[in-house]
Short mmCIF file of N, CA and C in Angstrom, two decimals:
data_model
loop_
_atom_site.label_atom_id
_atom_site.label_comp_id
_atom_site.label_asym_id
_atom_site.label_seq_id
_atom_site.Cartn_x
_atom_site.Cartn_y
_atom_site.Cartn_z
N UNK A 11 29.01 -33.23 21.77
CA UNK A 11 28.08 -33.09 20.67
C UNK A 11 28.58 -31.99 19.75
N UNK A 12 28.40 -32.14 18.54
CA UNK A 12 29.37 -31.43 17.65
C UNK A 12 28.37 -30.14 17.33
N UNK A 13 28.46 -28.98 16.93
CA UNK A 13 27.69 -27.76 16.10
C UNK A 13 27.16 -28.60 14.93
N UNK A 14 25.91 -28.07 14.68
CA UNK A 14 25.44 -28.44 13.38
C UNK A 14 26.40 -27.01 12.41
N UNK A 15 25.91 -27.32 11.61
CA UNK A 15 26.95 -26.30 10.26
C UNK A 15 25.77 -25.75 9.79
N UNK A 16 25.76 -25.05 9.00
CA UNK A 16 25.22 -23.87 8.35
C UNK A 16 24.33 -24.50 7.73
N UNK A 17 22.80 -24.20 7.24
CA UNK A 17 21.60 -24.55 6.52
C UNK A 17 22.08 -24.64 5.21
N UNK A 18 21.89 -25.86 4.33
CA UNK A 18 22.18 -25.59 2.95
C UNK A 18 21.54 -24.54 2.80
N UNK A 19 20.95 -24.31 2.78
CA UNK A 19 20.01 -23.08 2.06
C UNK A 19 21.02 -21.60 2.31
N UNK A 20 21.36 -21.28 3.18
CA UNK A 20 22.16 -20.39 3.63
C UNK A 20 23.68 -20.39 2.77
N UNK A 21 23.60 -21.23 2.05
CA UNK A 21 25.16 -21.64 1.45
C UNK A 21 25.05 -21.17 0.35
N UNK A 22 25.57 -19.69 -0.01
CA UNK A 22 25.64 -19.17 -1.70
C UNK A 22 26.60 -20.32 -2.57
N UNK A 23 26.42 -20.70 -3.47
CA UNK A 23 27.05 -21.59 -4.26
C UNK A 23 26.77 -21.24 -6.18
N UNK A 24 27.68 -20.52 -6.57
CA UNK A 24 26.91 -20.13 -8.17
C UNK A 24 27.39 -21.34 -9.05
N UNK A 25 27.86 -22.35 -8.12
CA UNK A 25 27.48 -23.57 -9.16
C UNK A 25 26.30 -24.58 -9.14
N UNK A 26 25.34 -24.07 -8.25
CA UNK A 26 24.15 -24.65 -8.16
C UNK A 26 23.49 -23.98 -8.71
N UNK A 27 22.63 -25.16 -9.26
CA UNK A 27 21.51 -23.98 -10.35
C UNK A 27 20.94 -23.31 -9.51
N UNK A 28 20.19 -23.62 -8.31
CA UNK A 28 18.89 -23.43 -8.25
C UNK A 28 19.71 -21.91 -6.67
N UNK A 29 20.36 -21.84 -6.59
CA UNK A 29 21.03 -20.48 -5.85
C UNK A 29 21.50 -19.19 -6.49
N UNK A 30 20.69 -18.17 -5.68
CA UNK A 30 20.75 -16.91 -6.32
C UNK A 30 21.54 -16.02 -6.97
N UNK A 31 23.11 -16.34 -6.01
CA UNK A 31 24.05 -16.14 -6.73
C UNK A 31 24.40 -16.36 -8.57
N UNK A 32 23.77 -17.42 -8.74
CA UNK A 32 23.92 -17.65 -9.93
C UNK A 32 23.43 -16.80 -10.55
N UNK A 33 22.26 -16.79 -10.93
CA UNK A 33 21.66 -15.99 -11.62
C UNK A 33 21.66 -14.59 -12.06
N UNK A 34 22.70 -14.30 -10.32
CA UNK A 34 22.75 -13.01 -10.43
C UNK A 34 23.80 -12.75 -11.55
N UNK A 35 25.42 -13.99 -11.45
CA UNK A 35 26.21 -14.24 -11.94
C UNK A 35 25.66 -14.01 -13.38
N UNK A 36 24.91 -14.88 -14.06
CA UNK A 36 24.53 -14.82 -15.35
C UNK A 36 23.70 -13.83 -16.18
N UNK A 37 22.94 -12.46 -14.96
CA UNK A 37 22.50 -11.42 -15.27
C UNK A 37 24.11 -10.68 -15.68
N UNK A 38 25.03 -10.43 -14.42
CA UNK A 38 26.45 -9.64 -14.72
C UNK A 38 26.75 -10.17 -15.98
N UNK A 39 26.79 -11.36 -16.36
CA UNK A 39 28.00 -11.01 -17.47
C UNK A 39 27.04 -11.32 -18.51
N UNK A 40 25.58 -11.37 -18.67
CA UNK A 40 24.89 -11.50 -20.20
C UNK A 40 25.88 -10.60 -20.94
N UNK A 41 25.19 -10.27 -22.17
CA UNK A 41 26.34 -9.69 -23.22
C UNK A 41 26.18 -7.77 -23.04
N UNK A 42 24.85 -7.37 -22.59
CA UNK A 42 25.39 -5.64 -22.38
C UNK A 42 25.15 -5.75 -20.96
N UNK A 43 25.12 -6.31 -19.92
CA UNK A 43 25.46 -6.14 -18.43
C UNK A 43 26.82 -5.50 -18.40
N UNK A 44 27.21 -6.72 -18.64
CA UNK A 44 28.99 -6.08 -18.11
C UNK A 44 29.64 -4.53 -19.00
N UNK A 45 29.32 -4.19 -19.69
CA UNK A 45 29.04 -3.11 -20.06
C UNK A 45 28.64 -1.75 -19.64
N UNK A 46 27.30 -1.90 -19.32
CA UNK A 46 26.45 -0.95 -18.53
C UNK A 46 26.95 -1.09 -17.51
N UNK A 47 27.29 -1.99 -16.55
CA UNK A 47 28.42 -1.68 -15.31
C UNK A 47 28.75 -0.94 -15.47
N UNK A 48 30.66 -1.20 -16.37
CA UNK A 48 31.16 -0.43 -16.56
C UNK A 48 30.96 0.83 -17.00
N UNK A 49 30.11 0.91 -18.01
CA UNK A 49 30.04 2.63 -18.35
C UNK A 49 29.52 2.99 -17.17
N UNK A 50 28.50 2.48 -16.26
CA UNK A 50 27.82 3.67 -15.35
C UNK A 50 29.35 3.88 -13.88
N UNK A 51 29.95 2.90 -14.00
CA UNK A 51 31.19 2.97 -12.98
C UNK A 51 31.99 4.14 -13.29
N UNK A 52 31.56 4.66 -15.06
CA UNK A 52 32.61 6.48 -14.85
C UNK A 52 31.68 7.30 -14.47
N UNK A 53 30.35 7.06 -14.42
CA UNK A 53 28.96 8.22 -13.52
C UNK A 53 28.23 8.35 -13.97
N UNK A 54 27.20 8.74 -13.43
CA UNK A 54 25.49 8.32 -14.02
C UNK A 54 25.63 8.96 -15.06
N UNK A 55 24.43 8.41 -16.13
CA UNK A 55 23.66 8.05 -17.51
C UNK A 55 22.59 8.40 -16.96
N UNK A 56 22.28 9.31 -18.06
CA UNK A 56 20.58 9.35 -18.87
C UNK A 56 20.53 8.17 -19.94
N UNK A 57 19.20 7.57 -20.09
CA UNK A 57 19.31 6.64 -21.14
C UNK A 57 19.98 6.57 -22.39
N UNK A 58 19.56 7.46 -23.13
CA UNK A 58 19.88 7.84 -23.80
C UNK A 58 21.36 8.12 -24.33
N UNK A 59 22.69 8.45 -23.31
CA UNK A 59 24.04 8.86 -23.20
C UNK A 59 24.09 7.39 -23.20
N UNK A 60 23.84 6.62 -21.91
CA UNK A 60 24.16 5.11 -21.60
C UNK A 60 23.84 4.71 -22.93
N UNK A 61 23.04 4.78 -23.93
CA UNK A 61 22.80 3.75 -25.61
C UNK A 61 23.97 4.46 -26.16
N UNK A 62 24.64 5.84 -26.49
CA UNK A 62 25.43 6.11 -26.81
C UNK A 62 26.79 5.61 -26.38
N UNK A 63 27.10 5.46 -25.17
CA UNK A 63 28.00 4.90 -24.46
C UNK A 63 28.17 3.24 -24.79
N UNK A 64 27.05 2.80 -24.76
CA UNK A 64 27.48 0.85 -24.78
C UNK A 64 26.89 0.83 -26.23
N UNK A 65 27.94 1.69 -27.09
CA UNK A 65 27.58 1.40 -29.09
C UNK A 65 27.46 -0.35 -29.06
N UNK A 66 26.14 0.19 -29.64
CA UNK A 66 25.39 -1.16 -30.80
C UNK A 66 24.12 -1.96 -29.45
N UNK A 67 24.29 -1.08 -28.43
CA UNK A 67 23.18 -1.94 -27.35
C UNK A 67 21.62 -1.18 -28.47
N UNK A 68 20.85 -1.96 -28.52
CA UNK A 68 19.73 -1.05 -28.76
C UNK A 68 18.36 -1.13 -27.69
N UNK A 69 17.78 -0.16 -27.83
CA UNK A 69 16.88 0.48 -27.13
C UNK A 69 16.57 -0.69 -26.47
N UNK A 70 15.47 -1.50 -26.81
CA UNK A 70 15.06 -2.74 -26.19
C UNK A 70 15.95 -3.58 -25.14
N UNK A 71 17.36 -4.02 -25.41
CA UNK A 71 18.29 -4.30 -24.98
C UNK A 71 18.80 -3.98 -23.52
N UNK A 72 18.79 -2.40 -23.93
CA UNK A 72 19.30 -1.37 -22.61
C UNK A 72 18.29 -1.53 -21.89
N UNK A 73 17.34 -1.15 -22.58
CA UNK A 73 16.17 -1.17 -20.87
C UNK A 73 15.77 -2.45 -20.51
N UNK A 74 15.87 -3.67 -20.86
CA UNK A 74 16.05 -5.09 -20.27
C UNK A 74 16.73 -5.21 -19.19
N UNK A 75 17.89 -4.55 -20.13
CA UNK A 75 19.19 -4.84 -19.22
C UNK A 75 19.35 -4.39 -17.63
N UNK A 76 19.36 -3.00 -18.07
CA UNK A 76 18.86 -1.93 -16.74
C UNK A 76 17.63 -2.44 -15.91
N UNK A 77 16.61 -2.83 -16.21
CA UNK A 77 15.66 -3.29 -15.41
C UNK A 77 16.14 -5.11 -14.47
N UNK A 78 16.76 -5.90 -15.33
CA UNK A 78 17.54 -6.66 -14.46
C UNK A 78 18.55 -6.40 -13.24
N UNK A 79 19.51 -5.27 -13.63
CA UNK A 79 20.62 -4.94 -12.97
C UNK A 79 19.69 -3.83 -11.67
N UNK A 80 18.82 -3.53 -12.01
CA UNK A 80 17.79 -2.83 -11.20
C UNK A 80 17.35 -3.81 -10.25
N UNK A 81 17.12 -4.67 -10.43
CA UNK A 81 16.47 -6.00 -9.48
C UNK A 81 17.08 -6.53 -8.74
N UNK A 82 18.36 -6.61 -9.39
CA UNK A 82 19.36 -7.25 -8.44
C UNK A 82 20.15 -6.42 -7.39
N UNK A 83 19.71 -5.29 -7.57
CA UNK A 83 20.11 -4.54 -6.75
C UNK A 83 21.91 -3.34 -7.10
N UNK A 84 21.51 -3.77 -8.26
CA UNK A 84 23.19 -3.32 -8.73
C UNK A 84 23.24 -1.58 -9.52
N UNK A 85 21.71 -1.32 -9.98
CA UNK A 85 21.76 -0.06 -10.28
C UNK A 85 20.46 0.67 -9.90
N UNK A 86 20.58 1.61 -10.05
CA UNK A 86 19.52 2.58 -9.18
C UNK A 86 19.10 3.38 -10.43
N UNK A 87 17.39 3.74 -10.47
CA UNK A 87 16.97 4.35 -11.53
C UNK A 87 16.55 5.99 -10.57
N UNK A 88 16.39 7.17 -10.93
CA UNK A 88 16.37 7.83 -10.12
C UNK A 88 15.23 8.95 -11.59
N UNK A 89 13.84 9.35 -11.06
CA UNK A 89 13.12 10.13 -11.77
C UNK A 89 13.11 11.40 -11.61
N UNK A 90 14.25 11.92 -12.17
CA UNK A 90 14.34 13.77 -12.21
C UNK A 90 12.40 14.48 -12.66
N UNK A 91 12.43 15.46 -11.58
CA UNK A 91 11.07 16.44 -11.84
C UNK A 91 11.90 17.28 -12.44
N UNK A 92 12.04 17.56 -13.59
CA UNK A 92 12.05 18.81 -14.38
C UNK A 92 11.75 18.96 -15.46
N UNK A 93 11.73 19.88 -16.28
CA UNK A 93 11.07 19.96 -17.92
C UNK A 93 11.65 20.30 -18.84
N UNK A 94 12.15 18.95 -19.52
CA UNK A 94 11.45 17.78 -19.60
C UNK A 94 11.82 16.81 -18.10
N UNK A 95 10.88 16.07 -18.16
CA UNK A 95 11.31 14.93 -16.96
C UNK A 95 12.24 14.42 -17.37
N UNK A 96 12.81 13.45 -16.53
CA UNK A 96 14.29 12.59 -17.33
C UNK A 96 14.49 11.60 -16.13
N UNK A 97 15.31 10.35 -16.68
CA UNK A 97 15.59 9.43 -15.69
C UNK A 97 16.81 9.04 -15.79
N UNK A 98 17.96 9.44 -14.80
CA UNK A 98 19.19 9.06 -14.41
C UNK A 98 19.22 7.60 -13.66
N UNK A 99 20.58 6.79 -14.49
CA UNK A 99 20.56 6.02 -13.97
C UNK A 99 22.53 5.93 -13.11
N UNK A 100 22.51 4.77 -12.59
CA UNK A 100 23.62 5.28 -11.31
C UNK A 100 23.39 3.67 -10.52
N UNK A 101 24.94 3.95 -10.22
CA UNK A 101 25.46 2.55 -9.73
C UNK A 101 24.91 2.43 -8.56
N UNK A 102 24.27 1.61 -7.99
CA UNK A 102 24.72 1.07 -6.08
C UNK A 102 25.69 0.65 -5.94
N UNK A 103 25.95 0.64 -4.32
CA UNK A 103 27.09 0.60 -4.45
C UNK A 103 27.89 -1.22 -4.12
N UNK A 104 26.86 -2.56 -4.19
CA UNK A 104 27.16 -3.43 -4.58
C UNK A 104 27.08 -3.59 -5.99
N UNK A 105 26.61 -2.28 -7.16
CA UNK A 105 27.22 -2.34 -8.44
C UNK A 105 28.37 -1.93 -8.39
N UNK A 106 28.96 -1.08 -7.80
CA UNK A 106 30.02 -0.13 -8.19
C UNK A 106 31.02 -1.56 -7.49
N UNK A 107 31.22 -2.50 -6.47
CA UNK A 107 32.04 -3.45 -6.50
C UNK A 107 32.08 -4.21 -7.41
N UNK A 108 30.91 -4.94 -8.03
CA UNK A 108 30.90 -5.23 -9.29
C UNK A 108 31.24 -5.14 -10.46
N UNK A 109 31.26 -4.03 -10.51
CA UNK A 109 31.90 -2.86 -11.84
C UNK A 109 33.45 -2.87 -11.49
N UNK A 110 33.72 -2.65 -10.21
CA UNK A 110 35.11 -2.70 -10.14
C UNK A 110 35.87 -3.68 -10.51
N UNK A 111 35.37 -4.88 -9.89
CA UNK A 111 35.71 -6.64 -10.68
C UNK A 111 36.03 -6.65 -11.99
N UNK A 112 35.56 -6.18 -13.11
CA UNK A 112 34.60 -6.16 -14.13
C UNK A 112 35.52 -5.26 -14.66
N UNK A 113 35.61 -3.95 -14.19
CA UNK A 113 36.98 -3.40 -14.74
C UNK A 113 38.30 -4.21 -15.15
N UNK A 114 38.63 -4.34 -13.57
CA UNK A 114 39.98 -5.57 -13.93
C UNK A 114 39.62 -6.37 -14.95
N UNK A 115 38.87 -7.32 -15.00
CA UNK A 115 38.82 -7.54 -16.17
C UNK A 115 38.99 -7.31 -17.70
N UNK A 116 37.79 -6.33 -17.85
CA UNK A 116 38.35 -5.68 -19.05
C UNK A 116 39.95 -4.64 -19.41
N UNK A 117 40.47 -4.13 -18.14
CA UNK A 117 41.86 -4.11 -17.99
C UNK A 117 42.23 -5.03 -18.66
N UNK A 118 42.17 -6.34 -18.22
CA UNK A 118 43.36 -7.44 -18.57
C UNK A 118 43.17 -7.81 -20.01
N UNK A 119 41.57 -8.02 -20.39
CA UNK A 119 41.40 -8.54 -21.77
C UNK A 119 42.05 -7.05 -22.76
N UNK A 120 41.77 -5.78 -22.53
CA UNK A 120 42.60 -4.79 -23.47
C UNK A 120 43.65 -4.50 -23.37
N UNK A 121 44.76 -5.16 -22.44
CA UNK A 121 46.12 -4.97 -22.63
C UNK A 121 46.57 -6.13 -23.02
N UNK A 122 45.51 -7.43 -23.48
CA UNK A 122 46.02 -8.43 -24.13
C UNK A 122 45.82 -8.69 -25.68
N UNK A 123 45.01 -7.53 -25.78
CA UNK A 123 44.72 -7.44 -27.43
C UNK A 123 45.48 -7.89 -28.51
N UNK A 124 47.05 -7.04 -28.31
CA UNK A 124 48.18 -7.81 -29.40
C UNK A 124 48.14 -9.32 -28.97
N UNK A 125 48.14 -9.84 -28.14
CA UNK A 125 48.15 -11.58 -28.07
C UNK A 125 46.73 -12.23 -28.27
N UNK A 126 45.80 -11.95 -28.51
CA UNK A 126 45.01 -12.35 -28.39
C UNK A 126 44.34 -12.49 -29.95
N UNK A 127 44.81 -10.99 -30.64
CA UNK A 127 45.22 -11.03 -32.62
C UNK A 127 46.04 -11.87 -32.86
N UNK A 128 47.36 -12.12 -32.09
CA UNK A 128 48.04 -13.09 -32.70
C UNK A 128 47.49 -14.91 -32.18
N UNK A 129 47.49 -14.48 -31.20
CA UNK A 129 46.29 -16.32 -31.00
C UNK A 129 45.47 -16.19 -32.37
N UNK A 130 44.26 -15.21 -32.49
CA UNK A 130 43.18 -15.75 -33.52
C UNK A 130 44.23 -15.89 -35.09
N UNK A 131 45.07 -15.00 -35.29
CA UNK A 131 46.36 -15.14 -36.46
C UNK A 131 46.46 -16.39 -36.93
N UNK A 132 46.85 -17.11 -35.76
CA UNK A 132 47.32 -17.97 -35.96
C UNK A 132 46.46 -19.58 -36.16
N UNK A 133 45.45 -19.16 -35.53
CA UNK A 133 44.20 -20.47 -35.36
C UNK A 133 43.99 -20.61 -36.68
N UNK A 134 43.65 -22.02 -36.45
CA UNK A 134 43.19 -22.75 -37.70
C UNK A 134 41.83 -23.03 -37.42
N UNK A 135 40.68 -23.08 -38.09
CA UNK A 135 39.59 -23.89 -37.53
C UNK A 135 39.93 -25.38 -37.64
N UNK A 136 38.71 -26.31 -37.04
CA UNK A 136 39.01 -27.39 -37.63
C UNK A 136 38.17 -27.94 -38.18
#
């Protein structure tokens, strides 16, 4: 008699809609996720530094953003007692693997910049 195999349900798959992975997938790379990764991957942000840091996120944006990446477990909000109060924010550390991914990445896309001017150079629309 053979093993049964693993519960679909148990099966991460981020090409199924309806599995968590995905979603989480499509929180990382919305357009200031992957971003806020990265900036918080060089060390915690006050809000405020983090809007300075990911130029052109605005207010609304960032704290969306942060409150998703908060859910998923990828960043940590932390409420300083002092005066003034203040709230640091800071990677976990299944963000900080994340962020690391995410680096390479943006590694590869900014050392491809000259090819990537000359691809659009050269494109034609159609």
């Amino acid at each position: 008699m053979s093993e049964p195999g693993p519960s679909p349900a148990l099966v991460a798959d981020v090409f199924a809609r309806d599995c968590t992975s995905r979603s989480v997938f499509e929180d990382v790379t919305a357009r200031w996720a992957s971003l806020v990764l990265l900036a918080l991957a060089e060390g915690g942000y006050r809000f405020n530094a983090l809007r300075r840091r990911v130029d052109g996120v605005s207010e609304k944006m960032l704290s969306q953003t942060l409150q998703a990446l908060e859910r998923d477990g990828m960043v940590s909000r932390e409420v300083v007692t002092a005066i003034p109060p203040r709230v640091e924010y800071d990677l976990t550390p299944l963000g900080a693997r994340v962020a690391g991914r995410l680096r390479d990445l943006a590694d590869v896309l900014e050392e491809a910049v000259p090819e990537v001017e000359q691809a659009r150079a050269g494109h034609r629309p159609r």
